[in-house]
PDB file of C-alpha atoms in Angstrom:
ATOM      1  CA  MET A   1       0.000   0.000   0.000  1.00 30.00           C
ATOM      2  CA  PHE A   2       1.160   3.507  -0.691  1.00 32.00           C
ATOM      3  CA  LEU A   3       1.378   5.300   2.617  1.00 31.00           C
ATOM      4  CA  LEU A   4       1.263   9.064   2.895  1.00 33.00           C
ATOM      5  CA  THR A   5       3.270   9.970   5.976  1.00 33.00           C
ATOM      6  CA  TYR A   6       4.879  12.914   7.698  1.00 32.00           C
ATOM      7  CA  LEU A   7       8.532  12.305   6.841  1.00 31.00           C
ATOM      8  CA  GLN A   8      10.137  15.167   8.690  1.00 32.00           C
ATOM      9  CA  ILE A   9       9.105  18.460  10.272  1.00 28.00           C
ATOM     10  CA  PHE A  10      11.150  21.461   9.282  1.00 28.00           C
ATOM     11  CA  LYS A  11      10.974  24.716  11.259  1.00 27.00           C
ATOM     12  CA  MET A  12      11.475  27.786   9.155  1.00 27.00           C
ATOM     13  CA  ASN A  13      10.564  31.375  10.093  1.00 26.00           C
ATOM     14  CA  LYS A  14       8.770  29.920  13.124  1.00 24.00           C
ATOM     15  CA  LEU A  15       6.344  28.079  10.864  1.00 25.00           C
ATOM     16  CA  VAL A  16       5.993  24.328  10.719  1.00 27.00           C
ATOM     17  CA  ILE A  17       6.587  23.004   7.213  1.00 26.00           C
ATOM     18  CA  VAL A  18       5.624  19.389   6.690  1.00 29.00           C
ATOM     19  CA  LEU A  19       7.073  17.469   3.776  1.00 28.00           C
ATOM     20  CA  PHE A  20       5.249  14.427   2.481  1.00 30.00           C
ATOM     21  CA  LEU A  21       6.945  11.623   0.596  1.00 30.00           C
ATOM     22  CA  VAL A  22       5.262   8.727  -1.129  1.00 32.00           C
ATOM     23  CA  PHE A  23       6.849   5.313  -0.677  1.00 32.00           C
ATOM     24  CA  ASN A  24       5.765   1.768  -1.305  1.00 35.00           C
ATOM     25  CA  PHE A  25       7.569  -0.617   1.016  1.00 31.00           C
ATOM     26  CA  GLY A  26       5.815  -3.772  -0.302  1.00 35.00           C
ATOM     27  CA  ASN A  27       8.597  -5.806  -1.930  1.00 38.00           C
ATOM     28  CA  ALA A  28      11.178  -3.056  -2.291  1.00 37.00           C
ATOM     29  CA  GLN A  29      14.827  -3.765  -1.803  1.00 39.00           C
ATOM     30  CA  ASP A  30      17.037  -1.670   0.457  1.00 42.00           C
ATOM     31  CA  GLN A  31      17.128   1.903  -0.789  1.00 49.00           C
ATOM     32  CA  ASN A  32      20.273   3.668  -2.028  1.00 61.00           C
ATOM     33  CA  TYR A  33      20.385   7.437  -2.215  1.00 76.00           C
ATOM     34  CA  LEU A  34      21.891   8.335  -5.568  1.00 81.00           C
ATOM     35  CA  GLU A  35      22.870  11.457  -7.475  1.00 80.00           C
ATOM     36  CA  PHE A  36      24.189  11.985 -10.969  1.00 78.00           C
ATOM     37  CA  SER A  37      27.568  13.266  -9.724  1.00 80.00           C
ATOM     38  CA  LYS A  38      28.299  10.097  -7.717  1.00 81.00           C
ATOM     39  CA  GLU A  39      31.981   9.133  -7.577  1.00 89.00           C
ATOM     40  CA  PHE A  40      33.163   5.591  -6.939  1.00 94.00           C
ATOM     41  CA  GLU A  41      35.296   4.501  -4.004  1.00 94.00           C
ATOM     42  CA  ILE A  42      38.583   2.598  -4.047  1.00 96.00           C
ATOM     43  CA  ASN A  43      37.964  -1.208  -3.946  1.00 97.00           C
ATOM     44  CA  GLU A  44      34.273  -0.683  -4.771  1.00 96.00           C
ATOM     45  CA  LYS A  45      32.696  -3.340  -6.987  1.00 97.00           C
ATOM     46  CA  VAL A  46      30.964  -1.710  -9.953  1.00 97.00           C
ATOM     47  CA  TYR A  47      29.344  -2.765 -13.229  1.00 97.00           C
ATOM     48  CA  LEU A  48      29.741  -1.513 -16.762  1.00 97.00           C
ATOM     49  CA  PHE A  49      26.854   0.502 -18.150  1.00 96.00           C
ATOM     50  CA  GLY A  50      28.341   0.824 -21.620  1.00 95.00           C
ATOM     51  CA  ASP A  51      28.759  -2.011 -24.105  1.00 95.00           C
ATOM     52  CA  ASN A  52      31.998  -2.829 -25.957  1.00 94.00           C
ATOM     53  CA  VAL A  53      33.800  -0.402 -23.639  1.00 96.00           C
ATOM     54  CA  LYS A  54      37.495   0.164 -24.320  1.00 97.00           C
ATOM     55  CA  LEU A  55      39.737  -0.720 -21.391  1.00 98.00           C
ATOM     56  CA  ARG A  56      42.767   1.534 -21.946  1.00 97.00           C
ATOM     57  CA  LYS A  57      46.361   1.555 -20.702  1.00 97.00           C
ATOM     58  CA  SER A  58      46.177   5.207 -19.589  1.00 97.00           C
ATOM     59  CA  PRO A  59      43.383   7.767 -18.907  1.00 97.00           C
ATOM     60  CA  SER A  60      43.078   9.124 -22.440  1.00 96.00           C
ATOM     61  CA  THR A  61      40.996   8.380 -25.519  1.00 95.00           C
ATOM     62  CA  ASN A  62      44.289   8.236 -27.452  1.00 96.00           C
ATOM     63  CA  SER A  63      45.684   5.495 -25.222  1.00 96.00           C
ATOM     64  CA  GLU A  64      46.259   1.926 -26.328  1.00 97.00           C
ATOM     65  CA  ILE A  65      43.243  -0.393 -26.000  1.00 97.00           C
ATOM     66  CA  ILE A  66      43.833  -3.433 -23.795  1.00 97.00           C
ATOM     67  CA  THR A  67      40.518  -5.171 -24.478  1.00 97.00           C
ATOM     68  CA  LEU A  68      36.793  -4.557 -25.044  1.00 97.00           C
ATOM     69  CA  LEU A  69      34.369  -5.049 -22.141  1.00 96.00           C
ATOM     70  CA  LYS A  70      30.714  -6.044 -22.369  1.00 95.00           C
ATOM     71  CA  ILE A  71      27.785  -4.347 -20.651  1.00 95.00           C
ATOM     72  CA  GLY A  72      27.225  -5.552 -17.082  1.00 94.00           C
ATOM     73  CA  GLU A  73      30.799  -6.816 -16.578  1.00 95.00           C
ATOM     74  CA  PRO A  74      31.946  -6.529 -12.933  1.00 96.00           C
ATOM     75  CA  LEU A  75      34.947  -4.296 -12.208  1.00 97.00           C
ATOM     76  CA  LYS A  76      36.885  -3.333  -9.103  1.00 98.00           C
ATOM     77  CA  ILE A  77      37.897   0.315  -8.652  1.00 98.00           C
ATOM     78  CA  VAL A  78      41.675   0.606  -8.155  1.00 97.00           C
ATOM     79  CA  GLU A  79      42.070   4.383  -8.206  1.00 97.00           C
ATOM     80  CA  LYS A  80      40.469   7.575  -9.425  1.00 96.00           C
ATOM     81  CA  SER A  81      42.462   9.577 -11.952  1.00 94.00           C
ATOM     82  CA  THR A  82      42.846  13.357 -11.918  1.00 94.00           C
ATOM     83  CA  GLU A  83      42.106  13.344 -15.665  1.00 94.00           C
ATOM     84  CA  THR A  84      38.480  13.902 -16.696  1.00 95.00           C
ATOM     85  CA  LEU A  85      36.468  13.781 -19.903  1.00 95.00           C
ATOM     86  CA  MET A  86      33.214  15.491 -20.869  1.00 95.00           C
ATOM     87  CA  TYR A  87      30.889  12.573 -21.543  1.00 94.00           C
ATOM     88  CA  ASN A  88      27.155  12.955 -22.264  1.00 94.00           C
ATOM     89  CA  GLY A  89      27.308  16.527 -20.979  1.00 94.00           C
ATOM     90  CA  ILE A  90      28.913  15.588 -17.642  1.00 93.00           C
ATOM     91  CA  ASP A  91      32.544  16.088 -16.627  1.00 94.00           C
ATOM     92  CA  SER A  92      33.516  12.524 -15.744  1.00 94.00           C
ATOM     93  CA  PRO A  93      36.739  11.245 -14.133  1.00 95.00           C
ATOM     94  CA  TRP A  94      38.695   8.292 -15.454  1.00 97.00           C
ATOM     95  CA  TYR A  95      39.003   5.262 -13.148  1.00 97.00           C
ATOM     96  CA  LYS A  96      41.708   2.655 -13.038  1.00 98.00           C
ATOM     97  CA  VAL A  97      39.873  -0.660 -12.711  1.00 98.00           C
ATOM     98  CA  LYS A  98      40.663  -4.339 -12.352  1.00 97.00           C
ATOM     99  CA  TYR A  99      38.962  -6.782 -14.704  1.00 96.00           C
ATOM    100  CA  ASN A 100      39.880 -10.425 -14.128  1.00 93.00           C
ATOM    101  CA  ASN A 101      43.705 -10.289 -14.109  1.00 91.00           C
ATOM    102  CA  GLN A 102      43.934  -7.104 -16.162  1.00 96.00           C
ATOM    103  CA  GLN A 103      44.061  -3.469 -15.093  1.00 98.00           C
ATOM    104  CA  GLY A 104      43.301  -0.413 -17.175  1.00 97.00           C
ATOM    105  CA  TYR A 105      41.290   2.797 -17.388  1.00 98.00           C
ATOM    106  CA  VAL A 106      37.585   3.375 -18.052  1.00 97.00           C
ATOM    107  CA  ILE A 107      35.737   6.701 -18.139  1.00 96.00           C
ATOM    108  CA  GLY A 108      33.332   7.006 -15.190  1.00 96.00           C
ATOM    109  CA  GLY A 109      30.434   7.853 -17.489  1.00 95.00           C
ATOM    110  CA  LEU A 110      30.496   4.268 -18.769  1.00 97.00           C
ATOM    111  CA  ILE A 111      30.093   2.745 -15.284  1.00 97.00           C
ATOM    112  CA  SER A 112      26.607   2.151 -13.858  1.00 96.00           C
ATOM    113  CA  ALA A 113      25.708   4.317 -10.851  1.00 93.00           C
ATOM    114  CA  THR A 114      24.324   1.194  -9.165  1.00 93.00           C
ATOM    115  CA  GLU A 115      22.839  -2.202  -9.971  1.00 93.00           C
ATOM    116  CA  LYS A 116      19.406  -3.556  -9.055  1.00 90.00           C
ATOM    117  CA  LYS A 117      19.011  -7.295  -9.497  1.00 88.00           C
ATOM    118  CA  ASP A 118      16.334  -9.971  -9.213  1.00 84.00           C
ATOM    119  CA  GLY A 119      17.479 -13.361 -10.449  1.00 84.00           C
ATOM    120  CA  ASN A 120      18.674 -12.938 -14.031  1.00 86.00           C
ATOM    121  CA  VAL A 121      17.141  -9.462 -14.365  1.00 91.00           C
ATOM    122  CA  ARG A 122      19.652  -6.651 -13.870  1.00 93.00           C
ATOM    123  CA  PHE A 123      18.942  -2.903 -13.993  1.00 95.00           C
ATOM    124  CA  LEU A 124      21.829  -0.482 -14.665  1.00 96.00           C
ATOM    125  CA  PHE A 125      21.717   3.334 -14.498  1.00 95.00           C
ATOM    126  CA  ASN A 126      23.536   6.284 -15.977  1.00 95.00           C
ATOM    127  CA  PHE A 127      23.004   9.993 -16.655  1.00 94.00           C
ATOM    128  CA  GLU A 128      23.107  12.598 -19.369  1.00 95.00           C
ATOM    129  CA  ILE A 129      22.744  16.376 -19.417  1.00 94.00           C
ATOM    130  CA  GLU A 130      21.177  17.730 -22.567  1.00 94.00           C
ATOM    131  CA  ASP A 131      19.928  21.312 -23.081  1.00 93.00           C
ATOM    132  CA  SER A 132      20.416  21.946 -19.334  1.00 91.00           C
ATOM    133  CA  LYS A 133      18.120  19.027 -18.468  1.00 92.00           C
ATOM    134  CA  LEU A 134      19.154  15.883 -16.598  1.00 93.00           C
ATOM    135  CA  TYR A 135      18.138  12.509 -17.999  1.00 95.00           C
ATOM    136  CA  VAL A 136      18.348   9.086 -16.371  1.00 95.00           C
ATOM    137  CA  THR A 137      19.105   6.234 -18.753  1.00 96.00           C
ATOM    138  CA  THR A 138      18.091   2.790 -17.510  1.00 97.00           C
ATOM    139  CA  ARG A 139      19.293  -0.398 -19.162  1.00 97.00           C
ATOM    140  CA  VAL A 140      18.034  -3.848 -18.243  1.00 96.00           C
ATOM    141  CA  LEU A 141      19.709  -7.173 -18.976  1.00 94.00           C
ATOM    142  CA  THR A 142      17.346 -10.134 -18.852  1.00 87.00           C
ATOM    143  CA  ASP A 143      19.695 -13.032 -19.660  1.00 78.00           C
ATOM    144  CA  THR A 144      23.373 -13.861 -19.952  1.00 65.00           C
ATOM    145  CA  THR A 145      23.827 -12.250 -23.374  1.00 67.00           C
ATOM    146  CA  SER A 146      24.621  -8.585 -24.005  1.00 69.00           C
ATOM    147  CA  LYS A 147      21.120  -7.858 -25.370  1.00 84.00           C
ATOM    148  CA  TYR A 148      19.427  -5.165 -23.311  1.00 93.00           C
ATOM    149  CA  PHE A 149      16.392  -2.872 -23.210  1.00 96.00           C
ATOM    150  CA  GLU A 150      16.819   0.855 -22.600  1.00 97.00           C
ATOM    151  CA  ASN A 151      14.752   3.803 -21.398  1.00 97.00           C
ATOM    152  CA  LYS A 152      15.846   7.434 -21.223  1.00 97.00           C
ATOM    153  CA  SER A 153      13.642   9.698 -19.083  1.00 96.00           C
ATOM    154  CA  GLU A 154      13.901  13.309 -17.989  1.00 95.00           C
ATOM    155  CA  PHE A 155      14.591  13.789 -14.288  1.00 93.00           C
ATOM    156  CA  ARG A 156      11.932  16.199 -13.001  1.00 92.00           C
ATOM    157  CA  GLY A 157      12.931  16.417  -9.366  1.00 88.00           C
ATOM    158  CA  ASP A 158      13.982  19.765  -7.952  1.00 83.00           C
ATOM    159  CA  ASN A 159      17.442  18.482  -7.062  1.00 80.00           C
ATOM    160  CA  TYR A 160      19.496  15.561  -8.289  1.00 82.00           C
ATOM    161  CA  LEU A 161      18.997  13.178  -5.356  1.00 86.00           C
ATOM    162  CA  PHE A 162      16.775  10.096  -5.687  1.00 91.00           C
ATOM    163  CA  THR A 163      16.161   6.514  -4.618  1.00 92.00           C
ATOM    164  CA  ILE A 164      15.342   3.446  -6.701  1.00 92.00           C
ATOM    165  CA  HIS A 165      12.567   1.008  -5.728  1.00 92.00           C
ATOM    166  CA  PHE A 166      12.468  -2.383  -7.473  1.00 92.00           C
ATOM    167  CA  TYR A 167       9.389  -4.673  -7.433  1.00 94.00           C
ATOM    168  CA  ASP A 168       7.871  -7.725  -9.060  1.00 94.00           C
ATOM    169  CA  ASN A 169       4.858  -7.170 -11.355  1.00 95.00           C
ATOM    170  CA  LYS A 170       2.510  -6.325  -8.416  1.00 97.00           C
ATOM    171  CA  GLY A 171      -0.291  -8.261 -10.069  1.00 97.00           C
ATOM    172  CA  ILE A 172      -0.179  -6.659 -13.530  1.00 96.00           C
ATOM    173  CA  GLU A 173      -0.570  -9.341 -16.169  1.00 92.00           C
ATOM    174  CA  ASP A 174       2.224  -9.596 -18.781  1.00 92.00           C
ATOM    175  CA  ILE A 175       4.555  -7.327 -16.766  1.00 96.00           C
ATOM    176  CA  ASN A 176       7.734  -8.852 -15.316  1.00 94.00           C
ATOM    177  CA  ASN A 177       9.108  -6.102 -13.089  1.00 95.00           C
ATOM    178  CA  ILE A 178       8.293  -2.562 -11.964  1.00 96.00           C
ATOM    179  CA  LEU A 179      10.843   0.111 -11.108  1.00 95.00           C
ATOM    180  CA  PHE A 180      10.153   3.447  -9.399  1.00 95.00           C
ATOM    181  CA  VAL A 181      12.612   6.352  -9.474  1.00 94.00           C
ATOM    182  CA  ASN A 182      11.668   8.424  -6.417  1.00 94.00           C
ATOM    183  CA  TYR A 183      12.850  12.041  -6.149  1.00 92.00           C
ATOM    184  CA  VAL A 184      14.201  13.099  -2.753  1.00 88.00           C
ATOM    185  CA  PRO A 185      13.537  16.789  -1.932  1.00 82.00           C
ATOM    186  CA  GLU A 186      15.837  19.057   0.046  1.00 75.00           C
ATOM    187  CA  SER A 187      13.447  21.938   0.719  1.00 77.00           C
ATOM    188  CA  CYS A 188       9.777  22.814   1.072  1.00 76.00           C
ATOM    189  CA  GLY A 189       7.863  22.973  -2.182  1.00 77.00           C
ATOM    190  CA  ALA A 190      10.238  20.520  -3.889  1.00 83.00           C
ATOM    191  CA  ASN A 191       8.899  17.670  -6.002  1.00 88.00           C
ATOM    192  CA  SER A 192       9.078  14.382  -4.069  1.00 90.00           C
ATOM    193  CA  GLY A 193       7.308  12.333  -6.739  1.00 93.00           C
ATOM    194  CA  GLY A 194       9.036  10.284  -9.411  1.00 95.00           C
ATOM    195  CA  TYR A 195       8.319   8.022 -12.352  1.00 97.00           C
ATOM    196  CA  TYR A 196       7.561   4.352 -13.034  1.00 97.00           C
ATOM    197  CA  LEU A 197       9.150   1.994 -15.544  1.00 97.00           C
ATOM    198  CA  PHE A 198       7.489  -1.302 -16.540  1.00 97.00           C
ATOM    199  CA  LEU A 199       9.470  -4.239 -17.957  1.00 96.00           C
ATOM    200  CA  ASP A 200       7.920  -6.946 -20.102  1.00 94.00           C
ATOM    201  CA  ASP A 201       9.380  -9.470 -22.559  1.00 92.00           C
ATOM    202  CA  ASN A 202       9.580  -6.864 -25.327  1.00 93.00           C
ATOM    203  CA  GLY A 203      10.810  -3.653 -23.736  1.00 95.00           C
ATOM    204  CA  LEU A 204      11.191  -1.167 -20.900  1.00 97.00           C
ATOM    205  CA  TYR A 205       8.502   1.517 -20.797  1.00 97.00           C
ATOM    206  CA  LYS A 206       8.041   4.760 -18.931  1.00 96.00           C
ATOM    207  CA  VAL A 207       4.538   4.675 -17.454  1.00 96.00           C
ATOM    208  CA  LEU A 208       3.838   7.954 -15.696  1.00 94.00           C
ATOM    209  CA  ASP A 209       5.426  10.938 -13.969  1.00 95.00           C
ATOM    210  CA  LEU A 210       4.024  11.549 -10.498  1.00 96.00           C
ATOM    211  CA  ARG A 211       4.252  14.749  -8.500  1.00 93.00           C
ATOM    212  CA  SER A 212       4.158  15.078  -4.713  1.00 92.00           C
ATOM    213  CA  GLY A 213       5.285  17.798  -2.353  1.00 89.00           C
ATOM    214  CA  ALA A 214       4.394  20.263   0.343  1.00 86.00           C
ATOM    215  CA  ASP A 215       4.700  23.926   1.155  1.00 84.00           C
ATOM    216  CA  ILE A 216       3.549  26.146   3.984  1.00 82.00           C
ATOM    217  CA  GLY A 217      -0.039  25.153   4.740  1.00 84.00           C
ATOM    218  CA  PHE A 218      -0.509  22.868   1.684  1.00 88.00           C
ATOM    219  CA  TRP A 219       0.468  19.430   0.389  1.00 89.00           C
ATOM    220  CA  GLU A 220      -0.239  17.309  -2.674  1.00 93.00           C
ATOM    221  CA  SER A 221       0.390  13.681  -3.554  1.00 94.00           C
ATOM    222  CA  GLU A 222       0.030  11.475  -6.630  1.00 96.00           C
ATOM    223  CA  THR A 223       0.350   7.700  -6.252  1.00 96.00           C
ATOM    224  CA  LEU A 224      -0.324   4.478  -8.128  1.00 97.00           C
ATOM    225  CA  ILE A 225      -1.991   1.559  -6.353  1.00 98.00           C
ATOM    226  CA  PHE A 226      -1.439  -1.834  -7.976  1.00 98.00           C
ATOM    227  CA  PRO A 227      -3.616  -4.984  -7.870  1.00 97.00           C
ATOM    228  CA  ASN A 228      -1.470  -6.741  -5.254  1.00 97.00           C
ATOM    229  CA  ASP A 229      -1.252  -3.696  -2.973  1.00 96.00           C
ATOM    230  CA  PRO A 230      -3.590  -3.410   0.008  1.00 93.00           C
ATOM    231  CA  ASN A 231      -6.689  -1.603  -1.311  1.00 92.00           C
ATOM    232  CA  GLY A 232      -5.669  -2.676  -4.817  1.00 96.00           C
ATOM    233  CA  GLU A 233      -8.252  -3.975  -7.295  1.00 96.00           C
ATOM    234  CA  LYS A 234      -7.871  -6.882  -9.711  1.00 94.00           C
ATOM    235  CA  ASP A 235      -6.954  -5.915 -13.287  1.00 93.00           C
ATOM    236  CA  LYS A 236      -6.712  -2.219 -12.339  1.00 96.00           C
ATOM    237  CA  ILE A 237      -4.004   0.345 -11.696  1.00 98.00           C
ATOM    238  CA  ILE A 238      -5.459   3.082  -9.526  1.00 98.00           C
ATOM    239  CA  PHE A 239      -4.189   6.643  -9.909  1.00 97.00           C
ATOM    240  CA  LEU A 240      -4.863   8.563  -6.709  1.00 97.00           C
ATOM    241  CA  LYS A 241      -4.390  12.319  -6.478  1.00 96.00           C
ATOM    242  CA  GLU A 242      -4.748  13.872  -3.027  1.00 95.00           C
ATOM    243  CA  ASP A 243      -4.493  17.485  -1.898  1.00 93.00           C
ATOM    244  CA  GLY A 244      -4.548  18.833   1.609  1.00 92.00           C
ATOM    245  CA  GLN A 245      -4.447  22.010   3.630  1.00 91.00           C
ATOM    246  CA  TYR A 246      -3.514  22.561   7.263  1.00 84.00           C
ATOM    247  CA  PRO A 247      -3.154  25.729   9.358  1.00 84.00           C
ATOM    248  CA  ASP A 248       0.052  27.676   8.782  1.00 75.00           C
ATOM    249  CA  ASP A 249      -0.364  30.018  11.727  1.00 66.00           C
ATOM    250  CA  GLU A 250       0.292  27.552  14.555  1.00 55.00           C
ATOM    251  CA  GLU A 251       2.859  28.388  17.179  1.00 55.00           C
ATOM    252  CA  SER A 252       6.262  26.880  16.478  1.00 52.00           C
ATOM    253  CA  GLY A 253       6.323  23.237  17.556  1.00 60.00           C
ATOM    254  CA  ASP A 254       2.531  22.803  17.746  1.00 68.00           C
ATOM    255  CA  GLU A 255       0.838  19.996  15.851  1.00 73.00           C
ATOM    256  CA  PRO A 256      -1.824  21.146  13.343  1.00 72.00           C
ATOM    257  CA  ILE A 257      -5.290  20.888  14.939  1.00 81.00           C
ATOM    258  CA  TRP A 258      -7.107  20.389  11.648  1.00 84.00           C
ATOM    259  CA  GLU A 259      -6.497  19.203   8.087  1.00 86.00           C
ATOM    260  CA  LYS A 260      -8.716  19.468   5.001  1.00 91.00           C
ATOM    261  CA  THR A 261      -8.222  16.965   2.183  1.00 92.00           C
ATOM    262  CA  SER A 262      -9.666  16.121  -1.220  1.00 94.00           C
ATOM    263  CA  SER A 263      -8.926  13.263  -3.599  1.00 95.00           C
ATOM    264  CA  ILE A 264      -9.487  12.104  -7.173  1.00 96.00           C
ATOM    265  CA  LYS A 265      -9.375   8.389  -8.056  1.00 97.00           C
ATOM    266  CA  ILE A 266      -8.917   7.251 -11.664  1.00 97.00           C
ATOM    267  CA  ASP A 267      -9.062   3.595 -12.751  1.00 97.00           C
ATOM    268  CA  LEU A 268      -6.384   2.701 -15.301  1.00 97.00           C
ATOM    269  CA  LYS A 269      -5.451  -0.350 -17.352  1.00 96.00           C
ATOM    270  CA  TRP A 270      -2.173  -1.380 -18.977  1.00 96.00           C
ATOM    271  CA  VAL A 271      -2.960  -1.593 -22.699  1.00 94.00           C
ATOM    272  CA  ASP A 272      -0.566  -1.568 -25.681  1.00 93.00           C
ATOM    273  CA  SER A 273       2.455  -0.696 -23.521  1.00 94.00           C
ATOM    274  CA  LYS A 274       0.835   2.323 -21.831  1.00 94.00           C
ATOM    275  CA  VAL A 275      -1.707   3.201 -19.159  1.00 95.00           C
ATOM    276  CA  SER A 276      -5.178   3.971 -20.419  1.00 96.00           C
ATOM    277  CA  PRO A 277      -6.771   6.420 -20.087  1.00 96.00           C
ATOM    278  CA  ASN A 278      -4.050   9.026 -19.686  1.00 95.00           C
ATOM    279  CA  PRO A 279      -4.699  10.385 -16.169  1.00 96.00           C
ATOM    280  CA  ARG A 280      -3.406  13.835 -17.158  1.00 94.00           C
ATOM    281  CA  THR A 281      -6.111  14.065 -19.829  1.00 94.00           C
ATOM    282  CA  VAL A 282      -8.754  12.990 -17.305  1.00 95.00           C
ATOM    283  CA  LEU A 283      -7.537  15.569 -14.758  1.00 93.00           C
ATOM    284  CA  ASP A 284      -7.724  18.283 -17.429  1.00 92.00           C
ATOM    285  CA  LYS A 285     -11.347  17.328 -18.160  1.00 91.00           C
ATOM    286  CA  ILE A 286     -12.210  17.344 -14.471  1.00 90.00           C
ATOM    287  CA  GLY A 287     -10.688  20.800 -14.224  1.00 79.00           C
ATOM    288  CA  ASP A 288     -13.031  22.027 -16.971  1.00 65.00           C
ATOM    289  CA  TYR A 289     -16.178  21.117 -15.006  1.00 60.00           C
TER     290      TYR A 289
END
């Protein structure tokens, strides 16, 4: 079940500002806080995001190639070089890595930020900055070959910190796995929503961007409830939009004595690799009434 909870109370200008985050703890693995500028530690085990990556003798694109490495190959970080390279719009350091009995250099932009795994299914993550926008590229390997599916989605959080939640299909027929990229806010009014990716036998699909957040006296939340969640319904994905208001004139440290809420529930289905109807279109129609 998606639980809407008070995550933390911030005191600012003697007003209580409550931030809400939406999490689903059903079958999620342990959460890692990630950001696009992550740097790897010495002796850390990492995995290649790129495919046919050149392992080089020195940290330069002009250096001799030792061998080619396949996507998903495990590496051990030996050292971080002072040399960097602009890769996909991000200034990325070179790393000296160990692969089997060989050592050489790989650009950091070709190493996955983390790995999420369930059996033979492996999710890998990397980043790109394009036209001043951050994008998260997700690749998924589903067997022992180098064939993979890929999704590139704009990051719409208000900072570059996020967590990754990995699930089974949660009761959605023909879906193998569900992944949720959850934005982590650093201030009031920031977007603490995220987006869902669905994996089936044919591809990796972005499903929906969700927005959640809070500011002085107000909060909003958008969630998806799946068939296997508590309060879930068979053959349905439920989009739930909630808005609330609480007093912003309480004395510092006091709990709000009242809260006013409203909600909109939209029943969705997974059809032809997308949710139907589009909840944004439905919300626009509701707004016209």
